[in-house]
Tab-separated table of C-alpha atoms in Angstrom:
chain	number	residue	atom	x	y	z
A	6	MET	CA	20.670	-20.926	4.587
A	7	ALA	CA	20.078	-22.959	1.615
A	8	ALA	CA	18.477	-21.361	-1.344
A	9	SER	CA	15.423	-22.953	-3.404
A	10	ASP	CA	17.575	-23.533	-6.259
A	11	PRO	CA	21.130	-22.685	-7.294
A	12	GLU	CA	19.717	-20.368	-9.931
A	13	THR	CA	18.150	-17.971	-7.337
A	14	ALA	CA	21.021	-18.228	-5.061
A	15	GLN	CA	23.496	-17.212	-7.319
A	16	ARG	CA	21.122	-14.453	-8.057
A	17	GLN	CA	21.097	-13.513	-4.448
A	18	ILE	CA	24.964	-13.520	-4.387
A	19	ASP	CA	25.594	-11.732	-7.425
A	20	GLU	CA	23.126	-8.654	-5.827
A	21	ILE	CA	25.078	-8.842	-2.732
A	22	ASP	CA	28.680	-8.634	-4.267
A	23	ALA	CA	27.539	-5.695	-6.649
A	24	LEU	CA	25.836	-3.702	-3.610
A	25	SER	CA	29.004	-4.310	-1.434
A	26	SER	CA	31.054	-3.239	-4.512
A	27	ILE	CA	28.851	-0.038	-4.869
A	28	TYR	CA	28.323	1.073	-1.189
A	29	GLY	CA	31.723	-0.068	0.252
A	30	ASP	CA	32.088	0.211	3.856
A	31	ASP	CA	28.001	1.519	4.441
A	32	TRP	CA	27.014	-2.037	3.179
A	33	CYS	CA	27.303	-4.424	6.232
A	34	VAL	CA	26.887	-8.000	6.556
A	35	VAL	CA	25.229	-8.597	9.871
A	36	ASP	CA	24.892	-12.564	9.703
A	37	GLU	CA	25.934	-14.194	6.584
A	38	ASP	CA	24.536	-17.657	7.213
A	39	GLU	CA	20.858	-16.102	7.943
A	40	ARG	CA	21.186	-13.733	4.887
A	41	ILE	CA	21.045	-10.593	7.163
A	42	PHE	CA	22.146	-7.314	5.769
A	43	CYS	CA	22.338	-3.578	6.739
A	44	ILE	CA	23.224	-0.290	4.940
A	45	LYS	CA	23.583	3.002	6.002
A	46	ILE	CA	21.786	5.578	3.674
A	47	SER	CA	22.475	9.438	3.860
A	48	ASP	CA	21.341	12.399	1.559
A	49	CYS	CA	24.980	13.235	0.865
A	50	LEU	CA	28.726	11.777	1.591
A	51	GLU	CA	30.470	14.757	2.616
A	52	GLN	CA	28.515	16.519	5.434
A	53	PRO	CA	25.379	14.114	5.528
A	54	LYS	CA	22.166	15.633	7.605
A	55	TRP	CA	19.529	12.814	6.985
A	56	THR	CA	20.395	9.606	7.580
A	57	LEU	CA	18.869	6.011	7.897
A	58	CYS	CA	19.637	2.516	8.291
A	59	LEU	CA	17.968	-0.015	6.126
A	60	GLN	CA	18.137	-3.640	7.376
A	61	VAL	CA	17.291	-6.748	5.464
A	62	ILE	CA	16.375	-10.574	5.595
A	63	LEU	CA	16.515	-12.196	2.240
A	64	PRO	CA	14.406	-15.142	2.162
A	65	SER	CA	15.745	-18.497	0.453
A	66	GLU	CA	13.187	-17.871	-2.297
A	67	TYR	CA	14.436	-14.103	-3.158
A	68	PRO	CA	14.201	-12.638	-5.512
A	69	ALA	CA	12.443	-15.191	-7.554
A	70	ALA	CA	9.642	-15.834	-5.768
A	71	ALA	CA	9.635	-13.867	-2.443
A	72	PRO	CA	10.574	-10.157	-1.140
A	73	PRO	CA	13.034	-9.183	1.514
A	74	MET	CA	12.052	-8.853	5.055
A	75	TYR	CA	13.344	-5.303	6.056
A	76	GLN	CA	13.224	-3.076	8.747
A	77	LEU	CA	13.499	1.029	8.497
A	78	ASN	CA	15.936	2.489	11.553
A	79	ALA	CA	15.985	6.440	12.292
A	80	THR	CA	15.215	8.467	15.087
A	81	TRP	CA	13.318	10.866	13.087
A	82	LEU	CA	11.366	8.293	10.949
A	83	ARG	CA	7.870	7.726	12.207
A	84	GLY	CA	4.180	8.268	11.763
A	85	GLN	CA	3.260	9.262	8.228
A	86	ASP	CA	6.671	9.645	6.879
A	87	TYR	CA	7.382	5.816	7.730
A	88	MET	CA	4.362	4.646	6.229
A	89	GLU	CA	4.638	6.869	3.214
A	90	LEU	CA	8.233	5.089	2.732
A	91	ALA	CA	7.235	1.698	3.442
A	92	ASN	CA	4.606	2.039	1.188
A	93	SER	CA	6.984	3.057	-1.587
A	94	LEU	CA	9.485	0.322	-1.332
A	95	GLU	CA	6.503	-2.117	-1.508
A	96	GLU	CA	5.272	-0.216	-4.672
A	97	ILE	CA	8.884	-0.784	-5.757
A	98	TYR	CA	8.528	-5.002	-5.337
A	99	VAL	CA	5.059	-4.832	-6.670
A	100	LYS	CA	6.477	-3.414	-10.104
A	101	ASN	CA	9.595	-5.644	-10.485
A	102	LEU	CA	8.196	-8.961	-9.103
A	103	GLY	CA	10.679	-11.301	-9.418
A	104	GLU	CA	13.507	-9.170	-10.105
A	105	SER	CA	16.367	-7.904	-7.420
A	106	ILE	CA	15.463	-4.740	-6.067
A	107	LEU	CA	17.562	-3.805	-3.176
A	108	TYR	CA	19.420	-1.238	-5.220
A	109	LEU	CA	16.202	0.198	-6.238
A	110	TRP	CA	15.122	0.376	-2.530
A	111	VAL	CA	18.658	1.932	-1.273
A	112	GLU	CA	18.329	4.886	-4.180
A	113	LYS	CA	14.664	5.329	-3.328
A	114	ILE	CA	15.369	5.833	0.269
A	115	ARG	CA	18.340	8.048	-0.826
A	116	GLU	CA	15.952	10.375	-3.048
A	117	VAL	CA	13.551	10.956	0.233
A	118	LEU	CA	16.487	11.950	2.366
A	119	ILE	CA	17.543	14.620	-0.474
A	120	GLU	CA	14.539	15.798	-0.990
A	121	LYS	CA	14.411	16.459	3.299
A	122	SER	CA	17.320	18.093	2.999
A	123	GLN	CA	16.756	20.411	0.045
A	124	SER	CA	13.208	21.346	2.198
A	125	SER	CA	15.128	21.828	5.501
A	126	ASP	CA	18.245	24.308	6.309
A	127	THR	CA	18.948	21.727	8.996
A	128	GLY	CA	18.774	18.180	9.836
A	129	PRO	CA	16.005	16.348	11.868
A	130	ASN	CA	15.724	18.212	15.150
A	131	VAL	CA	16.345	15.603	17.584
A	132	GLU	CA	15.273	17.742	21.105
A	133	LYS	CA	11.607	17.969	19.628
A	134	ILE	CA	11.171	14.524	18.381
A	135	THR	CA	12.042	13.676	21.988
A	136	GLY	CA	9.885	16.127	23.529
A	137	GLU	CA	7.004	15.089	21.532
A	138	ILE	CA	7.653	11.325	22.332
A	139	ASP	CA	8.250	12.355	26.386
A	140	GLU	CA	4.824	14.227	26.441
A	141	GLY	CA	2.710	12.608	24.061
A	142	ASN	CA	1.029	9.312	23.949
A	143	GLU	CA	3.790	6.890	23.765
A	144	ASP	CA	1.233	3.926	23.147
A	145	ASP	CA	1.538	5.392	19.573
A	146	TYR	CA	5.204	5.867	18.666
A	147	SER	CA	7.181	3.087	17.546
A	148	LEU	CA	10.839	2.479	16.076
A	149	GLU	CA	10.135	0.721	13.178
A	150	TYR	CA	7.593	-0.564	10.799
A	151	GLN	CA	7.923	-4.136	9.250
A	152	PRO	CA	5.482	-5.655	7.539
A	153	VAL	CA	5.141	-9.265	8.326
A	154	GLN	CA	3.406	-11.644	5.523
A	155	GLU	CA	2.630	-15.316	5.697
A	156	ASP	CA	4.656	-16.069	2.515
A	157	THR	CA	7.883	-14.008	3.463
A	158	VAL	CA	8.192	-15.593	6.952
A	159	LYS	CA	11.086	-17.767	7.306
A	160	THR	CA	11.991	-20.675	9.452
A	161	LEU	CA	15.219	-20.764	11.181
A	162	ASN	CA	17.815	-23.784	10.680
A	163	PHE	CA	18.049	-25.514	13.573
A	164	VAL	CA	21.561	-27.099	12.615
A	165	ILE	CA	24.301	-25.686	14.511
A	166	SER	CA	27.539	-25.660	13.017
A	167	GLU	CA	31.025	-26.342	14.691
A	168	SER	CA	32.029	-22.719	14.570
A	169	GLN	CA	28.782	-21.709	16.518
A	170	GLU	CA	28.954	-24.180	19.248
A	171	ASP	CA	31.062	-22.040	21.681
A	172	GLU	CA	27.712	-20.171	21.814
A	173	GLU	CA	25.820	-20.978	25.256
A	174	LEU	CA	22.376	-22.180	25.376
A	175	PRO	CA	20.463	-19.199	27.503
A	176	PRO	CA	18.038	-20.001	30.217
A	177	ILE	CA	14.633	-20.713	29.070
A	178	ASN	CA	11.886	-19.996	31.294
A	179	HIS	CA	8.613	-21.745	30.915
A	180	GLY	CA	5.268	-20.473	31.409
A	181	ASN	CA	2.123	-21.844	32.722
A	182	PRO	CA	-0.009	-23.802	30.219
A	183	ILE	CA	-3.545	-22.051	29.542
A	184	SER	CA	-6.445	-24.160	28.021
A	185	ASP	CA	-8.708	-22.259	26.041
A	186	ARG	CA	-11.701	-23.536	24.011
A	187	ARG	CA	-10.154	-27.172	23.475
A	188	SER	CA	-6.613	-25.455	23.110
A	189	THR	CA	-3.537	-25.282	25.370
A	190	PHE	CA	-1.403	-22.543	24.849
A	191	GLN	CA	2.353	-22.023	26.905
A	192	ALA	CA	4.753	-19.391	26.466
A	193	HIS	CA	8.375	-20.065	26.639
A	194	LEU	CA	10.784	-17.457	27.065
A	195	ALA	CA	14.995	-17.243	26.628
A	196	PRO	CA	17.056	-13.754	26.515
A	197	VAL	CA	19.356	-14.017	23.256
A	198	VAL	CA	21.702	-11.922	21.932
A	199	SER	CA	22.541	-13.581	18.489
A	200	PRO	CA	20.817	-15.568	15.808
A	201	THR	CA	22.387	-18.595	16.847
A	202	GLN	CA	21.374	-18.367	20.474
A	203	VAL	CA	17.489	-18.402	18.702
A	204	LYS	CA	18.544	-21.574	17.175
A	205	MET	CA	19.711	-23.270	19.884
A	206	VAL	CA	16.681	-22.490	22.094
A	207	LEU	CA	14.368	-23.531	19.401
A	208	ALA	CA	16.279	-26.618	19.168
A	209	LYS	CA	16.120	-27.453	22.696
A	210	LEU	CA	12.520	-26.981	22.901
A	211	HIS	CA	11.936	-29.193	20.174
A	212	GLU	CA	13.521	-32.026	22.081
A	213	ASN	CA	10.348	-31.750	23.930
A	214	LYS	CA	7.885	-34.496	22.438
A	215	LYS	CA	5.039	-32.425	23.480
A	216	ILE	CA	6.508	-29.195	22.014
A	217	ALA	CA	7.502	-30.880	18.660
A	218	SER	CA	4.240	-32.233	18.238
A	219	ALA	CA	2.124	-29.095	18.814
A	220	THR	CA	-0.042	-27.994	16.265
A	221	HIS	CA	1.188	-24.510	15.998
A	222	ASN	CA	4.769	-23.217	17.272
A	223	ILE	CA	5.107	-19.846	16.727
A	224	TYR	CA	7.907	-17.663	17.541
A	225	ALA	CA	9.438	-14.153	17.372
A	226	TYR	CA	13.010	-12.534	18.711
A	227	ARG	CA	14.293	-9.137	18.527
A	228	ILE	CA	17.812	-8.548	19.159
A	229	TYR	CA	19.402	-5.048	19.711
A	230	CYS	CA	22.768	-4.276	17.948
A	231	GLU	CA	24.231	-1.321	19.926
A	232	ASP	CA	27.174	-0.912	17.721
A	233	LYS	CA	24.807	-0.799	14.435
A	234	GLN	CA	22.071	0.785	16.287
A	235	THR	CA	19.290	-1.675	14.588
A	236	TYR	CA	17.464	-4.491	15.669
A	237	LEU	CA	17.706	-8.340	14.146
A	238	GLN	CA	14.395	-9.560	13.815
A	239	ASP	CA	12.211	-12.308	13.069
A	240	CYS	CA	8.813	-14.563	13.353
A	241	GLU	CA	7.017	-17.305	12.430
A	242	ASP	CA	3.450	-18.439	12.088
A	243	ASP	CA	3.835	-22.339	11.731
A	244	GLY	CA	0.500	-22.099	10.150
A	245	GLU	CA	-1.405	-20.142	12.555
A	246	THR	CA	-1.700	-16.957	10.202
A	247	ALA	CA	-0.100	-13.986	11.180
A	248	ALA	CA	0.302	-15.254	14.716
A	249	GLY	CA	4.053	-14.604	14.545
A	250	GLY	CA	3.926	-11.418	13.119
A	251	ARG	CA	1.603	-10.344	16.061
A	252	LEU	CA	3.793	-11.533	18.492
A	253	LEU	CA	6.848	-9.661	16.848
A	254	HIS	CA	4.533	-6.481	16.723
A	255	LEU	CA	3.820	-6.506	20.706
A	256	MET	CA	7.807	-6.876	21.373
A	257	GLN	CA	8.204	-3.883	18.933
A	258	GLU	CA	5.185	-1.662	21.069
A	259	GLU	CA	7.166	-2.851	24.215
A	260	SER	CA	10.331	-1.666	22.905
A	261	SER	CA	8.719	1.830	21.870
A	262	LYS	CA	7.052	1.997	25.435
A	263	GLN	CA	10.293	1.424	27.461
A	264	LEU	CA	11.910	3.860	25.120
A	265	GLY	CA	9.446	6.900	25.901
A	266	LYS	CA	9.896	5.610	29.579
A	267	ASN	CA	13.445	5.979	29.649
A	268	LYS	CA	13.567	9.250	27.716
A	269	ARG	CA	10.919	10.536	30.566
A	270	VAL	CA	13.180	9.804	33.334
A	271	ARG	CA	16.351	11.162	31.721
A	272	LYS	CA	14.078	14.384	31.156
A	273	ASP	CA	12.734	14.405	34.409
A	274	LYS	CA	16.279	14.298	35.952
A	275	ARG	CA	17.692	17.008	33.805
A	276	ARG	CA	14.578	18.888	35.226
A	277	THR	CA	15.692	18.195	38.845
A	278	GLU	CA	19.039	19.188	38.166
A	279	HIS	CA	18.103	22.456	36.833
């Protein structure tokens, strides 16, 4: 992904190199071309009780004129705890506009984890959290929170490099057009497993002149990385304010609902076996 100017690009490179040096194996490059990174954060190195995964996508304008897009992943992190931590990260960004902030974010998260460790003799009670999800209102439960703002959303580059050409274009399902108040809407769905496939699907769709000339082409995607236990996700509004963000939020809700159903099935199975 091309940065907006050489100075901004170099600042990103310097920050990434510094974080890689500081955090070692805990710092992970998920997709270098798309500037997607992930870091595992814990309350201590020897015997961590509280851990969290921070995933960030760096827009080409970061850090000069745009914040990182981010996602927080932890089985115990939800509700008020999630909102408070997200607000803290956004406050750090506002206080340091134009500056590199990822190190500040990581250490703020570590500070929160240390506070939790000091106030509790044990780590997060996974069984208790699972029980609450199984028996409570699943619609109120979400694995992650990601503020999506119009000026932070990026458009994927449709150019596919030679090294990525071996990936196959996934099947694309086209919904029936729906007309409402002089506007026509049509949905397109494809199962993707990598950001490269997302670009391939978008490029294929834009071969259709009607799609390419549409007033707004919004999209959203979520890809679960089992080895890192985190999601890759992004969205595009294409001039329709918050439309891509709302679509992404719906996908997050569906993931949460499915997670709740799966947990209830496992719990009912255990009860049957007993």
